[in-house]
Amino acid sequence: MAETLFKKNMSKKTRKLLKNKLTILGLFIVILVVFCAIFANIIAPYPNDVTGTVNFSSMNLAPGKENIFGTDEIGRDIFSRVLFGARYSLVMGVMVLIIAIAIGVPLGLIAGYWGGKINGIIMRLTDIFLAIPSIILAMAVAAIMEPSLRNSMIAISFGWWPWFTRLVQAETLKLKNEQFILASQGIGASKWRIAFIEILPNCLSTIIVKASTDIGFVILTGASLGFLGLGAQPPAPEWGTMVAEGRVYLPMMWWQTTFPGLAILVTVLGFNLLGDGLRDYFDVRVD
Amino acid sequence: MGRFIGKRLFGIIPTLFGLILLIFLLSRIMPGDSVRLALGPEATPEQIVAMEEKLGLNNPIPIQFINYIRGLFTGDMGMSLRTGRNVLLDIKETFPATFELSLISMIISVAVGVPLGILSAIKNNNWADHLIRIFSLSGIALPRFWLAILLQLVFSYWLGVFPVIGRGTIEVANITGLRIIDSLITGNIAGLSDSLLHILLPALSLSMATAAQIMRMTRTNMLDQVNKDYVLAAESYGLPENLVYKRYMLKNAFISVLTTIGMQFGSLIGNAFLVETVFGWPGMAQYAIQGIMYKDYNAITGVTLIIGFFFVIINVIVDLLYGLFDPRIKLES
């Protein structure tokens, strides 16, 4: 009985989710970006242009039939490069969130469930990390390492985990005195077991929503680091790096900066729309 | 009130201390020999040792940290390897430009974001609401450095209506370091219009995403109020809609919006770095980016710390403002 009710309820909510046009648009964009990232070497008209290949015959061409986004100063097809750029952005978004969750969630569970001094120490630590705007902290950390995609991901994760710690700590505090937790305590389950087997699954929807609303911002921050030269290095077709490279050729070759930037905008918009939809679906507040 | 401010300021000391420790440790584990980089390839080993001694780099890290903290109390943030000056002096010169840009952007963001957020909430699910929401969703997703480049391309290069780079070309007396304020104080009309002309595009590109964020928060929080009893009561008394919206609902909704504004100041300054790069704005970004290239660890530490301090203070101010909007938050307790 309860189960069928649950199913009915779910399908109603799912239907509501699918009814929201903006969420559908977001889902469509995300699928498109993932598709581009996976099959970039098949879809891209000039897959070899990802590297530093030089084609003098096709330098600085404006967008046209052959190259719909135009070509750059050494004749590489911008469209092909933008397609491959999706890989960098997706890897960036997913990896940073995996690291942030892997660090932030256990700390939040421990802080919330153990309480006392441990809670004080962990939450103070998050205060310190959150005392600097995350983009500035990411820049500072990236600045002390050699610039690369991997290091920029480490740099962004460095300032991102405290958000998950705070969120999970608050959730844990709410769940701590629920009947089922008290029951587990009664039958003598260990603290670790209760925190990670009983409480954690109940925080999952919040974590998922937080991650899905964050991924767009992570991608945006990653592109910003790339733009400052603190991320993936040329000739990598990372979008932020491409915008920075193309800036030198303004105002004449406007397409070199315009299209990679547009790709960032569309991708981030897609993830934000989807994240919004998921937030309504799970009905949790994460901000 | 005084006690609350004192208590709140006292409470940020551990955070600030932790912040200093964190940034300091980060800067000391920086790989690459920054001293060698600063002295150039010709430097002899003796010169490098002498320089390291001068900078105190030969001391153990804990001693270095104590010295750094001691220096902070006397306004000494260490010597910049690139400019050879006290980092604090360098920051003092570049901070006002960044601050002015961020402040103007915040004013634009609030002036645009709050009214549009209210409008969107009032016209819930109307076409105006949809339009505003689409604008805000794309605004948040907009890379600010890219918007800056587009605005510069169209309005400065192609149409030629705005200057391409810089803060201004007309001389303005330096009093506060904020060109707009300074030209107002000295009655320098030409300087004022010159400054406004220069700041408009950078401020616009910086404020778009912030305005969108504020708009979203205003809308959500206004909608949260709509079904509250006090709104129903006010409406049934026959109070004019406008009064209910502005005096009653907004005042309640604004508390959460205020938090957003405080948080957004941080991302505003962070993104100011990117926008400054595009518009050749002589703020902290140029100083910091040069510092990064030279591995100028004192400069990087200094800039990060100043921004951290600034951000912490902004959030204290936001906390204090809560009391103005919500009498239930007793500042004394």
Tab-separated table of C-alpha atoms in Angstrom, chain A residues 73-256:
chain	number	residue	atom	x	y	z
A	73	GLU	CA	45.495	32.766	-36.183
A	74	ILE	CA	47.166	29.491	-37.120
A	75	GLY	CA	44.247	28.219	-39.163
A	76	ARG	CA	42.591	25.873	-36.672
A	77	ASP	CA	38.847	25.321	-36.892
A	78	ILE	CA	37.209	27.016	-33.881
A	79	PHE	CA	34.097	24.808	-34.046
A	80	SER	CA	36.160	21.623	-33.703
A	81	ARG	CA	38.097	23.103	-30.819
A	82	VAL	CA	34.935	24.255	-29.038
A	83	LEU	CA	33.530	20.711	-29.328
A	84	PHE	CA	36.623	19.242	-27.703
A	85	GLY	CA	36.488	21.966	-25.055
A	86	ALA	CA	33.335	20.353	-23.667
A	87	ARG	CA	35.557	17.548	-22.366
A	88	TYR	CA	37.619	19.936	-20.273
A	89	SER	CA	34.591	21.657	-18.769
A	90	LEU	CA	32.793	18.434	-17.900
A	91	VAL	CA	35.877	16.842	-16.379
A	92	MET	CA	36.424	20.047	-14.425
A	93	GLY	CA	32.869	20.179	-13.088
A	94	VAL	CA	32.615	16.504	-12.191
A	95	MET	CA	36.079	16.079	-10.687
A	96	VAL	CA	35.884	19.183	-8.491
A	97	LEU	CA	32.536	18.069	-7.105
A	98	ILE	CA	33.770	14.530	-6.489
A	99	ILE	CA	36.737	15.878	-4.513
A	100	ALA	CA	34.600	18.426	-2.666
A	101	ILE	CA	32.033	15.769	-1.731
A	102	ALA	CA	34.685	13.214	-0.756
A	103	ILE	CA	36.206	15.706	1.697
A	104	GLY	CA	33.206	17.759	2.713
A	105	VAL	CA	30.526	15.140	3.304
A	106	PRO	CA	32.409	12.886	5.803
A	107	LEU	CA	33.541	15.969	7.719
A	108	GLY	CA	29.960	17.234	7.840
A	109	LEU	CA	28.676	13.864	9.103
A	110	ILE	CA	31.362	13.695	11.775
A	111	ALA	CA	30.833	17.297	12.872
A	112	GLY	CA	27.088	16.893	13.035
A	113	TYR	CA	26.855	13.480	14.651
A	114	TRP	CA	29.844	13.554	17.018
A	115	GLY	CA	29.151	17.149	18.031
A	116	GLY	CA	31.095	18.773	20.843
A	117	LYS	CA	34.696	19.758	20.314
A	118	ILE	CA	35.070	17.944	16.987
A	119	ASN	CA	32.087	19.868	15.666
A	120	GLY	CA	33.626	23.130	16.888
A	121	ILE	CA	36.955	22.442	15.219
A	122	ILE	CA	35.499	21.343	11.896
A	123	MET	CA	33.013	24.189	11.673
A	124	ARG	CA	35.664	26.772	12.583
A	125	LEU	CA	37.772	25.336	9.791
A	126	THR	CA	34.953	25.828	7.298
A	127	ASP	CA	34.555	29.408	8.562
A	128	ILE	CA	38.184	30.084	7.714
A	129	PHE	CA	37.933	28.615	4.239
A	130	LEU	CA	34.697	30.467	3.555
A	131	ALA	CA	36.183	33.746	4.782
A	132	ILE	CA	37.741	34.180	1.349
A	133	PRO	CA	35.631	34.337	-1.809
A	134	SER	CA	36.034	30.881	-3.398
A	135	ILE	CA	37.255	32.302	-6.698
A	136	ILE	CA	40.006	34.260	-4.920
A	137	LEU	CA	41.074	31.218	-2.902
A	138	ALA	CA	41.133	29.164	-6.103
A	139	MET	CA	43.303	31.821	-7.776
A	140	ALA	CA	45.696	31.934	-4.827
A	141	VAL	CA	46.063	28.151	-4.692
A	142	ALA	CA	46.383	27.861	-8.471
A	143	ALA	CA	48.976	30.630	-8.382
A	144	ILE	CA	51.318	28.702	-6.119
A	145	MET	CA	51.204	25.604	-8.319
A	146	GLU	CA	52.268	25.111	-11.897
A	147	PRO	CA	49.305	26.063	-14.105
A	148	SER	CA	47.512	22.999	-15.498
A	149	LEU	CA	43.997	21.613	-15.729
A	150	ARG	CA	44.658	19.184	-12.875
A	151	ASN	CA	46.034	21.864	-10.581
A	152	SER	CA	43.181	24.244	-11.322
A	153	MET	CA	40.767	21.474	-10.321
A	154	ILE	CA	42.656	20.957	-7.061
A	155	ALA	CA	42.625	24.711	-6.487
A	156	ILE	CA	38.858	25.014	-6.923
A	157	SER	CA	38.120	21.946	-4.762
A	158	PHE	CA	40.242	23.521	-2.061
A	159	GLY	CA	37.602	26.162	-1.488
A	160	TRP	CA	34.534	24.133	-2.409
A	161	TRP	CA	34.381	21.316	0.180
A	162	PRO	CA	33.302	23.529	3.146
A	163	TRP	CA	29.940	24.161	1.484
A	164	PHE	CA	29.199	20.429	1.595
A	165	THR	CA	30.429	20.167	5.168
A	166	ARG	CA	28.040	22.895	6.273
A	167	LEU	CA	25.112	21.445	4.386
A	168	VAL	CA	25.606	17.883	5.645
A	169	GLN	CA	26.312	19.032	9.192
A	170	ALA	CA	23.000	20.905	9.271
A	171	GLU	CA	21.149	17.897	7.829
A	172	THR	CA	22.796	15.566	10.334
A	173	LEU	CA	21.758	17.774	13.222
A	174	LYS	CA	18.182	17.595	11.983
A	175	LEU	CA	18.253	13.794	11.644
A	176	LYS	CA	20.196	13.089	14.814
A	177	ASN	CA	17.157	12.788	17.072
A	178	GLU	CA	14.869	10.977	14.654
A	179	GLN	CA	13.296	7.745	15.883
A	180	PHE	CA	15.199	5.455	13.549
A	181	ILE	CA	18.539	6.868	14.680
A	182	LEU	CA	17.615	6.502	18.339
A	183	ALA	CA	16.530	2.936	17.574
A	184	SER	CA	19.916	2.142	15.995
A	185	GLN	CA	21.640	3.598	19.010
A	186	GLY	CA	19.428	1.451	21.205
A	187	ILE	CA	20.493	-1.764	19.541
A	188	GLY	CA	24.102	-0.726	19.945
A	189	ALA	CA	25.146	0.297	16.421
A	190	SER	CA	28.515	2.054	16.297
A	191	LYS	CA	28.750	5.796	15.693
A	192	TRP	CA	30.427	5.263	12.339
A	193	ARG	CA	27.723	2.861	11.264
A	194	ILE	CA	24.951	5.252	12.240
A	195	ALA	CA	26.620	8.239	10.576
A	196	PHE	CA	27.547	6.557	7.315
A	197	ILE	CA	24.885	3.845	6.928
A	198	GLU	CA	21.851	5.463	8.558
A	199	ILE	CA	22.274	9.223	8.237
A	200	LEU	CA	24.232	9.557	4.989
A	201	PRO	CA	21.558	7.973	2.726
A	202	ASN	CA	19.067	10.471	4.107
A	203	CYS	CA	21.308	13.363	3.113
A	204	LEU	CA	21.760	12.107	-0.444
A	205	SER	CA	18.992	14.125	-2.074
A	206	THR	CA	20.362	17.329	-0.540
A	207	ILE	CA	23.874	16.454	-1.689
A	208	ILE	CA	22.666	15.665	-5.202
A	209	VAL	CA	20.751	18.930	-5.467
A	210	LYS	CA	23.684	20.927	-4.114
A	211	ALA	CA	26.057	19.228	-6.549
A	212	SER	CA	23.760	19.785	-9.507
A	213	THR	CA	23.258	23.469	-8.729
A	214	ASP	CA	27.003	23.882	-8.133
A	215	ILE	CA	28.358	22.216	-11.242
A	216	GLY	CA	27.611	25.226	-13.437
A	217	PHE	CA	29.440	27.533	-11.053
A	218	VAL	CA	32.419	25.170	-10.905
A	219	ILE	CA	32.622	25.188	-14.699
A	220	LEU	CA	32.397	28.985	-14.678
A	221	THR	CA	35.161	29.268	-12.073
A	222	GLY	CA	37.293	26.805	-14.027
A	223	ALA	CA	36.885	28.841	-17.204
A	224	SER	CA	37.810	31.980	-15.261
A	225	LEU	CA	41.047	30.380	-14.073
A	226	GLY	CA	41.701	29.281	-17.644
A	227	PHE	CA	41.139	32.848	-18.814
A	228	LEU	CA	43.726	34.124	-16.320
A	229	GLY	CA	46.236	31.547	-17.553
A	230	LEU	CA	45.967	29.517	-14.353
A	231	GLY	CA	44.213	26.534	-15.912
A	232	ALA	CA	44.754	24.255	-18.908
A	233	GLN	CA	47.576	25.597	-21.049
A	234	PRO	CA	47.511	26.231	-24.803
A	235	PRO	CA	47.131	24.527	-27.188
A	236	ALA	CA	44.495	22.755	-25.062
A	237	PRO	CA	41.050	23.814	-26.352
A	238	GLU	CA	39.777	24.791	-22.895
A	239	TRP	CA	37.095	27.466	-23.354
A	240	GLY	CA	38.453	30.063	-20.912
A	241	THR	CA	41.964	29.612	-22.303
A	242	MET	CA	40.617	30.017	-25.850
A	243	VAL	CA	38.877	33.284	-24.931
A	244	ALA	CA	42.147	34.597	-23.481
A	245	GLU	CA	44.108	33.516	-26.570
A	246	GLY	CA	41.601	35.106	-28.930
A	247	ARG	CA	41.540	38.401	-27.040
A	248	VAL	CA	44.859	39.372	-28.591
A	249	TYR	CA	43.220	39.419	-32.031
A	250	LEU	CA	40.380	41.800	-31.158
A	251	PRO	CA	38.622	43.731	-32.563
A	252	MET	CA	39.208	42.122	-35.972
A	253	MET	CA	38.865	38.384	-35.261
A	254	TRP	CA	35.873	38.608	-32.928
A	255	TRP	CA	34.853	34.990	-33.530
A	256	GLN	CA	37.890	33.626	-31.679
